[in-house]
Coordinates of C-alpha atoms and ligand atoms in Angstrom, one line a residue:
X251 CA 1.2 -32.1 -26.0
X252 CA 4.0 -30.6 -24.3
X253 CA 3.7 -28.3 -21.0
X254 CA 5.4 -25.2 -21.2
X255 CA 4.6 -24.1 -17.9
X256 CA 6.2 -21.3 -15.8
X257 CA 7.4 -22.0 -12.1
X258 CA 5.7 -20.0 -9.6
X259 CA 5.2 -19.8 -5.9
X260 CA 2.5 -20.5 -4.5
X261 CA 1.1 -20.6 -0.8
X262 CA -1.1 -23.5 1.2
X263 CA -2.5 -22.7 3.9
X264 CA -4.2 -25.8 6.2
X265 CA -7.1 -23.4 8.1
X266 CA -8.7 -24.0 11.5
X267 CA -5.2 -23.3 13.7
X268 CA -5.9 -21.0 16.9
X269 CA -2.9 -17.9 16.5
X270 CA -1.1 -17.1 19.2
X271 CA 2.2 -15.2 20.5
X272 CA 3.7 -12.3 19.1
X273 CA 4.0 -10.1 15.5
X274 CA 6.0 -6.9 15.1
X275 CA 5.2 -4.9 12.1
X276 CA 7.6 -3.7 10.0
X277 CA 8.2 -0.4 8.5
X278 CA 5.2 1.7 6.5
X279 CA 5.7 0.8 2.6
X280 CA 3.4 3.5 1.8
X281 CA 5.2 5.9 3.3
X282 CA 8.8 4.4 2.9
X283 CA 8.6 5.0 -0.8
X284 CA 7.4 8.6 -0.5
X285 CA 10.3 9.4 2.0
X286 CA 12.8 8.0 -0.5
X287 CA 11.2 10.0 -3.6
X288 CA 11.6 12.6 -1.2
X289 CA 15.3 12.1 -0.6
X290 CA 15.8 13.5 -4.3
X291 CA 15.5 17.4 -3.3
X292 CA 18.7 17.3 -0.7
X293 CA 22.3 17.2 -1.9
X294 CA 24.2 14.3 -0.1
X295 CA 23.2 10.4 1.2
X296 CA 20.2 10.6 3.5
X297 CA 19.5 7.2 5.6
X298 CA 16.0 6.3 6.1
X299 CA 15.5 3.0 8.5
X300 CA 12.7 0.7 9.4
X301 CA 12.7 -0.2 5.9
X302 CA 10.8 -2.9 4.8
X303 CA 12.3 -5.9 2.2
X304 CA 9.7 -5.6 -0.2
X305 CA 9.6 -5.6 -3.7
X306 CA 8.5 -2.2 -4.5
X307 CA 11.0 -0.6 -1.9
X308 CA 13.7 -2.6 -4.5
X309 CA 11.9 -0.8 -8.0
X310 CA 11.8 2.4 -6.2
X311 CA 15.8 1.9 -5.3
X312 CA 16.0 1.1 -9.3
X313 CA 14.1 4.0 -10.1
X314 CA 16.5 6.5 -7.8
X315 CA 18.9 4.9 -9.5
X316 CA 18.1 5.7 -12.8
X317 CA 18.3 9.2 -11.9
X318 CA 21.6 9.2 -11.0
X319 CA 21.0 9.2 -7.3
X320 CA 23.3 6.5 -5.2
X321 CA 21.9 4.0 -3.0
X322 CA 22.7 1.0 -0.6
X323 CA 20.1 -1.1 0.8
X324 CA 21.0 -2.7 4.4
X325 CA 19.0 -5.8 4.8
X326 CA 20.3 -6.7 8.0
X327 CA 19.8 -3.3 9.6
X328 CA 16.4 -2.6 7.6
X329 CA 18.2 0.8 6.4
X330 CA 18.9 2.5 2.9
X331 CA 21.2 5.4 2.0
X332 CA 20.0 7.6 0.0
X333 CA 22.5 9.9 -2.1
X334 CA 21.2 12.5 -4.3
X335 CA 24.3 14.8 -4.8
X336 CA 23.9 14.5 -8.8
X337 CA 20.7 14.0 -10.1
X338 CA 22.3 12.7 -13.7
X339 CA 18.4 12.6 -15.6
X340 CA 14.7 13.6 -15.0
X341 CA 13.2 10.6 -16.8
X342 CA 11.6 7.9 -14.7
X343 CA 11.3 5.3 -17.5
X344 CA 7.4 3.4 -18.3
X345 CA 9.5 0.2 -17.4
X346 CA 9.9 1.1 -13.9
X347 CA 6.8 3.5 -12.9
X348 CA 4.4 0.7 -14.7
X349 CA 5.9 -1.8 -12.2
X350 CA 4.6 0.2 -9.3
X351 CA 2.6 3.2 -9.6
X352 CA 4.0 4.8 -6.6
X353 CA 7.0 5.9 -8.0
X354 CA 5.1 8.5 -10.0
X355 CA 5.8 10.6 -6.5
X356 CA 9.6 10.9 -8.0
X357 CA 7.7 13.8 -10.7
X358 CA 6.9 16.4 -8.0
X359 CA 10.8 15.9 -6.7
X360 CA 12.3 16.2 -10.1
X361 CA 10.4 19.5 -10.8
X362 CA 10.8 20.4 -6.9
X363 CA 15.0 20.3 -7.5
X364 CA 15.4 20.3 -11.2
X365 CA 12.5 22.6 -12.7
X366 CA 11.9 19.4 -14.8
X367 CA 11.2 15.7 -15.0
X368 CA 10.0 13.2 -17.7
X369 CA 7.9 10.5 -15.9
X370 CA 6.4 7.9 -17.2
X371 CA 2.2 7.7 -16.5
X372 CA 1.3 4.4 -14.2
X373 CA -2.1 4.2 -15.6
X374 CA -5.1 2.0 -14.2
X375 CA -4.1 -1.4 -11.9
X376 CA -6.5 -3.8 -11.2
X377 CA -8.5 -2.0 -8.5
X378 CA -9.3 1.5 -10.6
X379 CA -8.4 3.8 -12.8
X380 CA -6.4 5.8 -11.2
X381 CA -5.9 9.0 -12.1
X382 CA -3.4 11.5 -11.9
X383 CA -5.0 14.7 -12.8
X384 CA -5.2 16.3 -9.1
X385 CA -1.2 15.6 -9.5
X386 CA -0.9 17.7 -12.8
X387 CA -3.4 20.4 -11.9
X388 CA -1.5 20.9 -8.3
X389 CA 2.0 21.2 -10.5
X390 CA 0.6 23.3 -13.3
X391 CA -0.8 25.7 -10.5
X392 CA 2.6 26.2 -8.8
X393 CA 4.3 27.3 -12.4
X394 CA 4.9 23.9 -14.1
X395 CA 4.7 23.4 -17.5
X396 CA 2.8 19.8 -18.4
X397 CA 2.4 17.8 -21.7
X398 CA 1.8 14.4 -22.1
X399 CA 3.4 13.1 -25.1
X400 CA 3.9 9.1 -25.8
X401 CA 2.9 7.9 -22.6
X402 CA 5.2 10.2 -20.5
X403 CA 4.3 13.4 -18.7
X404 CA 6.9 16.1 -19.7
X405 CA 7.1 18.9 -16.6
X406 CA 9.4 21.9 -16.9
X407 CA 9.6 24.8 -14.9
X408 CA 11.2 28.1 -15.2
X409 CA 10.2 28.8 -11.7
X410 CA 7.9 27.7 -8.6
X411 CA 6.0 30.0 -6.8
X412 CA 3.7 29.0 -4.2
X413 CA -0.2 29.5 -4.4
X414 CA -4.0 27.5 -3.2
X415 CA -4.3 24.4 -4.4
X416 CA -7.5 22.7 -4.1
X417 CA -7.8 19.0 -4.0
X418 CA -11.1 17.8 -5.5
X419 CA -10.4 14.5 -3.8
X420 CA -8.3 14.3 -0.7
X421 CA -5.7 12.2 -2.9
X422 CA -2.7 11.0 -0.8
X423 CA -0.5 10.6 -4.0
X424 CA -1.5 14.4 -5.1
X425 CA -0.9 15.1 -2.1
X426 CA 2.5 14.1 -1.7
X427 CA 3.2 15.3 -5.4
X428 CA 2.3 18.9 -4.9
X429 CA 4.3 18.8 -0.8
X430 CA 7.6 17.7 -2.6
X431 CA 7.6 20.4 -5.3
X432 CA 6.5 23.3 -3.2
X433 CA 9.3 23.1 -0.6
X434 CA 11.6 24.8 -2.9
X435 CA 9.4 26.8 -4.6
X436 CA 9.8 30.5 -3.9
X437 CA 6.4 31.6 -1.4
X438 CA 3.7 29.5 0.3
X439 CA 1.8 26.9 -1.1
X440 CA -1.4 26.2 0.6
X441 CA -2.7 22.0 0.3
X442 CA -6.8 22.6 0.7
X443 CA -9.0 19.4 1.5
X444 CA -5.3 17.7 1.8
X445 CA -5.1 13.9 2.6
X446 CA -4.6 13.7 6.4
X447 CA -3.5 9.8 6.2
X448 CA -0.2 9.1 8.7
X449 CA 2.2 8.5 5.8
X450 CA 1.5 12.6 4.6
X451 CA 2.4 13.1 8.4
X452 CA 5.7 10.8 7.8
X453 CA 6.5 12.6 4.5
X454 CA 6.0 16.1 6.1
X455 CA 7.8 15.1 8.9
X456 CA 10.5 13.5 7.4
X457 CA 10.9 17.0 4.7
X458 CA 10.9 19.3 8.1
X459 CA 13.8 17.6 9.8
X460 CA 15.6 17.8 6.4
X461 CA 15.1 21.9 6.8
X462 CA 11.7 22.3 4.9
X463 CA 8.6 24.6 6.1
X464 CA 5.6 22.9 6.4
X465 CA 2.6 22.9 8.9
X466 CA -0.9 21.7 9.1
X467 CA -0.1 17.9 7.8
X468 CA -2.5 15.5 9.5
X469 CA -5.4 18.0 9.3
X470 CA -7.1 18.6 5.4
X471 CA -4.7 22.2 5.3
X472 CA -1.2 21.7 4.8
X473 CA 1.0 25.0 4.4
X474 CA 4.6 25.0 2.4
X475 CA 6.3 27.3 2.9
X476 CA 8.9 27.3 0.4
X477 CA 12.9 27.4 1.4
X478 CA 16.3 27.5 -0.6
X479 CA 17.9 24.5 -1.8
X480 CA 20.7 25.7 0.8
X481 CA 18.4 25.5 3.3
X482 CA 17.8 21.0 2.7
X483 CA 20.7 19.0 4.6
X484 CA 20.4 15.1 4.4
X485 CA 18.9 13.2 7.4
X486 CA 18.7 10.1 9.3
X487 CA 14.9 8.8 9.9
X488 CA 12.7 5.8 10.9
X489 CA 9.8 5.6 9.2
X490 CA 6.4 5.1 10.9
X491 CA 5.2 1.4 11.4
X492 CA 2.4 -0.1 8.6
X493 CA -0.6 0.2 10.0
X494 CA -2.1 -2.1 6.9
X495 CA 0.3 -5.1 7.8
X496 CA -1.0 -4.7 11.5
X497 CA -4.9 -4.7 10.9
X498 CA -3.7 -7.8 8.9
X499 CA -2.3 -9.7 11.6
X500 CA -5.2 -7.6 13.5
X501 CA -7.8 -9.2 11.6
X502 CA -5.8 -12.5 11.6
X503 CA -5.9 -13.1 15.7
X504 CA -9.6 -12.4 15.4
X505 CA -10.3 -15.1 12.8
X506 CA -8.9 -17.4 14.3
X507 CA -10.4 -17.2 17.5
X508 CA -6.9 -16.8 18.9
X509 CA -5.0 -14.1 21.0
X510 CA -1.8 -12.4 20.1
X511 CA 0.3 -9.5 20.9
X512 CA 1.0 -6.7 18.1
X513 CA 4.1 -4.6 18.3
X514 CA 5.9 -1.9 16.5
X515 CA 2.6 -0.6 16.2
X516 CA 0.8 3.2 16.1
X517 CA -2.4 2.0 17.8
X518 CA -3.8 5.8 17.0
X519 CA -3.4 5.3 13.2
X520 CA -5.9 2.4 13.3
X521 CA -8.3 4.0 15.4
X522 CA -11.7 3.8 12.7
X523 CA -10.5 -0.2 12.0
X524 CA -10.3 -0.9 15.8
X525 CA -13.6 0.1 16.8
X526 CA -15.7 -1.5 13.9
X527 CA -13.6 -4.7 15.5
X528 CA -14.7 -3.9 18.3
X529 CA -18.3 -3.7 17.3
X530 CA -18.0 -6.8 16.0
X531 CA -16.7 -8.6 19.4
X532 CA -12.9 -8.6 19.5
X533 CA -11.0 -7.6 22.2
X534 CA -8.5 -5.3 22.1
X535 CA -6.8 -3.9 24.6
X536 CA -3.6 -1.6 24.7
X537 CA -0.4 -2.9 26.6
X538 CA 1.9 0.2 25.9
X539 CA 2.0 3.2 23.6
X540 CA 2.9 0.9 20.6
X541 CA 1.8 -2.1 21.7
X542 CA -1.4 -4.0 21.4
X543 CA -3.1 -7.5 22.6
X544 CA -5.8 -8.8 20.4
X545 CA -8.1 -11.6 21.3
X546 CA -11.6 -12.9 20.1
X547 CA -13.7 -15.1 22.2
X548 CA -17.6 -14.5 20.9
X549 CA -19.1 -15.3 17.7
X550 CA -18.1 -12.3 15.6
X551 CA -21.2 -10.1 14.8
X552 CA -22.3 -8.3 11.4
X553 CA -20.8 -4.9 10.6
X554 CA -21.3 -1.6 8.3
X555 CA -18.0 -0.4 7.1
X556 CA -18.2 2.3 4.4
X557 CA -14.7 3.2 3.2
X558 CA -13.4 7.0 3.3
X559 CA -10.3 8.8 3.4
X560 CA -8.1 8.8 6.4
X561 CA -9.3 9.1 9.4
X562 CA -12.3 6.7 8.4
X563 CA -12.3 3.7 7.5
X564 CA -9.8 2.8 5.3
X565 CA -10.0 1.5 1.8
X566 CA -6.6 -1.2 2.2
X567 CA -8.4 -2.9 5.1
X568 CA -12.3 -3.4 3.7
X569 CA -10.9 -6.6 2.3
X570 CA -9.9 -7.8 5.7
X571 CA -12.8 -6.6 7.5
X572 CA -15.0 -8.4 4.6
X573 CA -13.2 -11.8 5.3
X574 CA -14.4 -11.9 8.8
X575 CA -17.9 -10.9 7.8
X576 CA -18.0 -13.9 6.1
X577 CA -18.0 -15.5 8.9
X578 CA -20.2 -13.1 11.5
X579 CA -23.8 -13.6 12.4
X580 CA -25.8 -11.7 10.7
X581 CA -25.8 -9.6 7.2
X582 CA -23.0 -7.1 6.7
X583 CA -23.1 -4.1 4.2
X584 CA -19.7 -3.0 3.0
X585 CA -19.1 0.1 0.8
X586 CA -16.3 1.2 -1.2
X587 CA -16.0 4.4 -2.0
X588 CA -12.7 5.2 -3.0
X589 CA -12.1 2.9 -5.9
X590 CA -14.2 1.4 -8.4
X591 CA -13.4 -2.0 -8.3
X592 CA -11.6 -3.1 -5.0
X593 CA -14.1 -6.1 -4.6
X594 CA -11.6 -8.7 -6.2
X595 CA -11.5 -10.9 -3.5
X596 CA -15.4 -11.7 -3.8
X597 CA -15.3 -14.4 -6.6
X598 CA -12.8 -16.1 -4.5
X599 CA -14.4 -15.8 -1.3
X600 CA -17.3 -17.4 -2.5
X601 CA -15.7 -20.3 -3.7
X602 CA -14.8 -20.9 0.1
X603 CA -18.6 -20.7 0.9
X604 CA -19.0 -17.2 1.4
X605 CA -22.6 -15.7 0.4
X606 CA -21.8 -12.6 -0.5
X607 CA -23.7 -10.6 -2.7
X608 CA -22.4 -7.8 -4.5
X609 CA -23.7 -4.5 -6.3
X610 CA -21.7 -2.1 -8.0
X611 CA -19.3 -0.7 -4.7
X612 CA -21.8 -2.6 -2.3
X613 CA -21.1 -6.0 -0.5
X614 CA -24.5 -7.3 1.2
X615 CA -22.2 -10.3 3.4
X616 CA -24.1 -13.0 5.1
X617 CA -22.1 -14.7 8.0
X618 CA -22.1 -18.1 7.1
X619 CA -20.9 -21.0 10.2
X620 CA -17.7 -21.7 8.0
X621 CA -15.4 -21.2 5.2
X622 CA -13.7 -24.0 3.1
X623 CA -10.5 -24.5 2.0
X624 CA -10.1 -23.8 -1.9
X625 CA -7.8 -22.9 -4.7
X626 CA -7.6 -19.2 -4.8
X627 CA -6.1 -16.6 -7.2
X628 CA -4.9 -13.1 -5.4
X629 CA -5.7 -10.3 -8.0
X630 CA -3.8 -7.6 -6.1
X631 CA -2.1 -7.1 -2.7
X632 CA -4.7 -6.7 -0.4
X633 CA -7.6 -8.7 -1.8
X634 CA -4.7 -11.5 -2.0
X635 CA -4.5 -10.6 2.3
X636 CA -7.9 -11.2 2.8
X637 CA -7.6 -14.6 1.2
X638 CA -4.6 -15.6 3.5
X639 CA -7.1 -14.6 6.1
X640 CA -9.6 -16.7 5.0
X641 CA -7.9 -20.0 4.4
X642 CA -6.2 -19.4 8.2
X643 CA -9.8 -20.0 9.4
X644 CA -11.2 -22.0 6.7
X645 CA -11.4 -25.8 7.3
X646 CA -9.2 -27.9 4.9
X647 CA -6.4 -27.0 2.7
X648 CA -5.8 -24.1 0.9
X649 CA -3.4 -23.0 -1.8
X650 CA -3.0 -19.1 -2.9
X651 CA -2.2 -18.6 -6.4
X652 CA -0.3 -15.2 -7.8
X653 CA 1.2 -14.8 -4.5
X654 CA 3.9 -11.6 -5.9
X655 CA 0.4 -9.3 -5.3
X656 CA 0.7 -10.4 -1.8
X657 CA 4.9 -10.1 -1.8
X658 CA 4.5 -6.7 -2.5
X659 CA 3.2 -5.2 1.2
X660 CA 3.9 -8.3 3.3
X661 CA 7.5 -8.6 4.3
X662 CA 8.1 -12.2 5.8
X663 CA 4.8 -12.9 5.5
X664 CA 4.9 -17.1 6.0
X665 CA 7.8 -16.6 8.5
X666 CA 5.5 -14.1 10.7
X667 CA 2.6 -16.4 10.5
X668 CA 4.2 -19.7 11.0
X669 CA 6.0 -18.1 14.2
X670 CA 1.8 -17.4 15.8
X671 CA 0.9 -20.8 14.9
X672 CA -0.4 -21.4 11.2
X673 CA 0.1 -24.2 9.2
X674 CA 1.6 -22.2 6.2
X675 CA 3.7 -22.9 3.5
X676 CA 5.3 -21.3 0.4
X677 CA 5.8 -23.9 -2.3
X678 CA 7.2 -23.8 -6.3
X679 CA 4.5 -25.6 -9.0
X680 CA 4.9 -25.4 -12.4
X681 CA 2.1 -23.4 -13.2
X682 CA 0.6 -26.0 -16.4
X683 CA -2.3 -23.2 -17.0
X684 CA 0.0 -22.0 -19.6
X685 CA 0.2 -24.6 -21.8
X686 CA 1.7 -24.4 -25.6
X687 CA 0.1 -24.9 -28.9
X688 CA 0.8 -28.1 -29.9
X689 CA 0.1 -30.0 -33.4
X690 CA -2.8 -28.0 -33.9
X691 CA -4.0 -28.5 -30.4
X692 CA -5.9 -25.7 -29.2
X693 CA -3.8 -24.1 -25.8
X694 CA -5.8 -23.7 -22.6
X695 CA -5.4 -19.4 -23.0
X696 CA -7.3 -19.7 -26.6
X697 CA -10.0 -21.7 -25.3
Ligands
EPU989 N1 -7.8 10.1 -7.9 C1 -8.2 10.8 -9.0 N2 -7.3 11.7 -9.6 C2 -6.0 11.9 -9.0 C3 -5.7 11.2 -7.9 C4 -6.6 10.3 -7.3 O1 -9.3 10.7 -9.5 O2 -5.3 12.7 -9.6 C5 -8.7 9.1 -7.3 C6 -8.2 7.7 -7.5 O3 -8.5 7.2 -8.8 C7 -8.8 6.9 -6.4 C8 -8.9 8.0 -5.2 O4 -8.8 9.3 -5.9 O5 -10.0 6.5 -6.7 C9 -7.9 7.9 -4.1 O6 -6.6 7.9 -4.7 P1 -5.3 8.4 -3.9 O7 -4.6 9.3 -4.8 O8 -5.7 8.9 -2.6 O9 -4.5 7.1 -3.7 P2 -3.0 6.7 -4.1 O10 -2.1 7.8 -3.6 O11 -2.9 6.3 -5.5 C10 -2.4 5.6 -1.8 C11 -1.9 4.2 -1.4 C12 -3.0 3.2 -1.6 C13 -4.3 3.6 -0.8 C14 -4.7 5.0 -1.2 C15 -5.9 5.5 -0.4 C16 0.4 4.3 -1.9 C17 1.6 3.8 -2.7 N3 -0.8 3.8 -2.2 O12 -2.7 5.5 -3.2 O13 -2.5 1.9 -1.1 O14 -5.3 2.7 -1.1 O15 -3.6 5.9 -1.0 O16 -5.6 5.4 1.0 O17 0.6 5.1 -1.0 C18 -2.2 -0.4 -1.1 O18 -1.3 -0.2 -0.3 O19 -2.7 -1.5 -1.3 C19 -2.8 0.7 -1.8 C20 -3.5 0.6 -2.9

């Protein structure tokens, strides 16, 4: 029977070590990508730094490509230029947008300086469904034209005039949709029961210095009002630090029982996070406006988290949260509310000796005295964090399968680690789970 195995990397993690020193977070991902979606509605090469190297910043590059635009990625200086003179097509092609779903934020640009785009739907990933509808209803209020035909939707726009929009959910990706094409639509668009979450603020922030109109992001109003194409001049910006990475390495200090210094950090944006950490013993303490020291001396304690819309508690962190419940005394209830199946990292948890017991969107966590090294399978990016988290205090070895979830919001994530102390490795295997039929042998996927 012959192996026919694919290589893939792979981390181990050997738990237990105390973290110490110092992290700096890089640049937001989740608002990185919107900013360079949004460099599509100004004529000439825009600069955007702070960038993270993460995959998805490289298929959004692709994708900006396609369209014509020009672009140079700086690794050294953590920069990309941005050049949007000639927009050469609207499509965004289902190879690209399926890769990662936040490039569907390119639609509301396209119709925002082209009166038209073809973009290819994302559909459901492995945490939800996903929908777009607030996106298409937001567009088709403001003028737009929308059908879906084989997979793609098809906008066109004779013109854009501002109006209310109401946002059923405060969706950050409807959001930023309906912001990009109502700067250069003709009147004032008003964003009701808006996402307030930091990257809108970036976006918004990042469109104003670039000559747009808009007020009232950060708070659920946000008013556009709408300017002339004439009006958009290409910029130089740093985006906002991730606040996800740092309640990772956040999380990370506390798990450990160790004590470590966070920079390049908004401590503000992570406000809900810090006090439930708080509540459950850690010590945080702020050295300088974007600097903070995180320590944990006392036996971690049980928490309630429910996850909401920004400013509560957000959805990316209630896998990190739940790792160190698995650990506090006491019985933790943990509710997700935002998507219907961001509980991933429970299976694997478990399999570390976590008792957790789950119903529908609720996670009844008892602490436990300790976790166990195990083999371990990330099923998206940051159920794959809580993981890492988890083997860095488990005792005994580790190793993290499916490790590209993790790539995709982590930049140097085993280089930051190792340089606080952790005994982490990346390492290729051949991966023999995929093994070929054989003389009639049955292969492990058809069993
Ligand atoms: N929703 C709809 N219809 C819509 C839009 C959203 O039903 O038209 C639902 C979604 O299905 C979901 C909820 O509303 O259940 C919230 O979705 P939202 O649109 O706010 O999320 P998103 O824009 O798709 C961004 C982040 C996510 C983060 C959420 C919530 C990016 C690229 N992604 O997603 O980040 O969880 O906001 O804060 O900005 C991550 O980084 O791991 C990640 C998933």
């Amino acid at each position: 029977m012959s192996t026919g195995g694919t290589l893939t990397e792979k981390i181990r993690i050997i738990g237990g070590k105390q973290l110490k020193g110092e992290v700096l977070i890089s640049g937001a991902k989740n608002a990185v990508l919107k900013l360079m979606a949004a460099a599509l509605l100004v004529k000439g090469e825009s600069k955007i730094y702070n960038v993270p190297e993460l995959t998805d910043v490289i298929i959004m590059l692709n994708v900006l490509e396609q369209l014509g635009a020009k672009t140079k990625y700086d690794k050294k200086e953590k920069s990309i230029t941005i050049d949007a003179s000639n927009i050469t097509s609207v499509r965004a092609s289902y190879e690209l947008v399926s890769r990662m779903r936040a490039s569907f934020v390119v639609l509301g640009a396209l119709v925002g300086r082209c009166k038209e785009a073809i973009v290819a739907l994302p559909g459901g990933c492995a945490i939800g469904e996903r929908k777009v509808d607030f996106h298409i209803k937001g567009l088709e209020a403001l003028g737009t034209n929308i059908k879906i035909e084989n997979g793609y939707v098809h906008a066109k726009a004779r013109k854009l005039t501002g109006t209310d929009i109401y946002l059923d959910i405060p969706s950050v990706g409807a959001t930023e949709n309906i912001m990009l094409a109502s700067v250069l639509a003709e009147g004032s668009t008003r964003i009701q029961n808006a996402a307030q979450e930091p990257e809108i603020v970036d976006l918004a922030n990042f469109l104003n210095v670039m000559g747009a109109d808009i007020t009232g992001a950060g708070t659920s109003e946000i008013i556009i009002n709408g300017v002339k194409q004439e009006d958009l001049k290409p910029i130089e910006y740093t985006t906002i630090p991730d606040r996800i990475e740092a309640g990772t390495y956040m999380a990370a200090f506390i798990a450990t029982k160790g004590k470590g210094v966070i920079r390049n950090i908004f401590p503000g944006h992570l406000t809900f996070y810090t006090s439930k950490l708080t509540k459950m013993g850690a010590d945080i303490k702020l050295l300088d406006p974007t600097s903070i020291e995180v320590s944990c001396r006392r036996k971690l304690e049980a928490i309630n988290i429910i996850t909401q819309p920004y400013p509560g508690f957000p959805t990316d962190l209630q896998s990190l949260a739940m790792a160190l419940a698995t650990v506090a005394e006491g019985v933790s209830i943990i509710t997700e509310s935002l998507y219907e199946n961001r509980f991933m990292q429970v299976p694997e948890l478990r399999k570390m000796g976590a008792d957790i017991h789950q119903e529908r969107n609720h996670a009844l966590v008892k602490g436990v005295k300790n976790l166990t090294g195990a083999n371990l399978k990330a099923s998206d990016l940051r159920a794959g964090a809580s993981l890492v988290i988890a083997a860095l205090m488990a005792e005994g070895q580790s190793i993290i399968e499916n490790i590209y979830h993790i790539d995709r919001g982590y930049e140097l994530l085993e280089n930051k680690f190792k340089m606080i102390g952790a005994d982490i490795q990346r390492f290729i295997e051949e991966d023999t789970a995929i093994i070929t039929q054989d003389k009639g042998n049955l292969s492990e996927s058809q069993l």
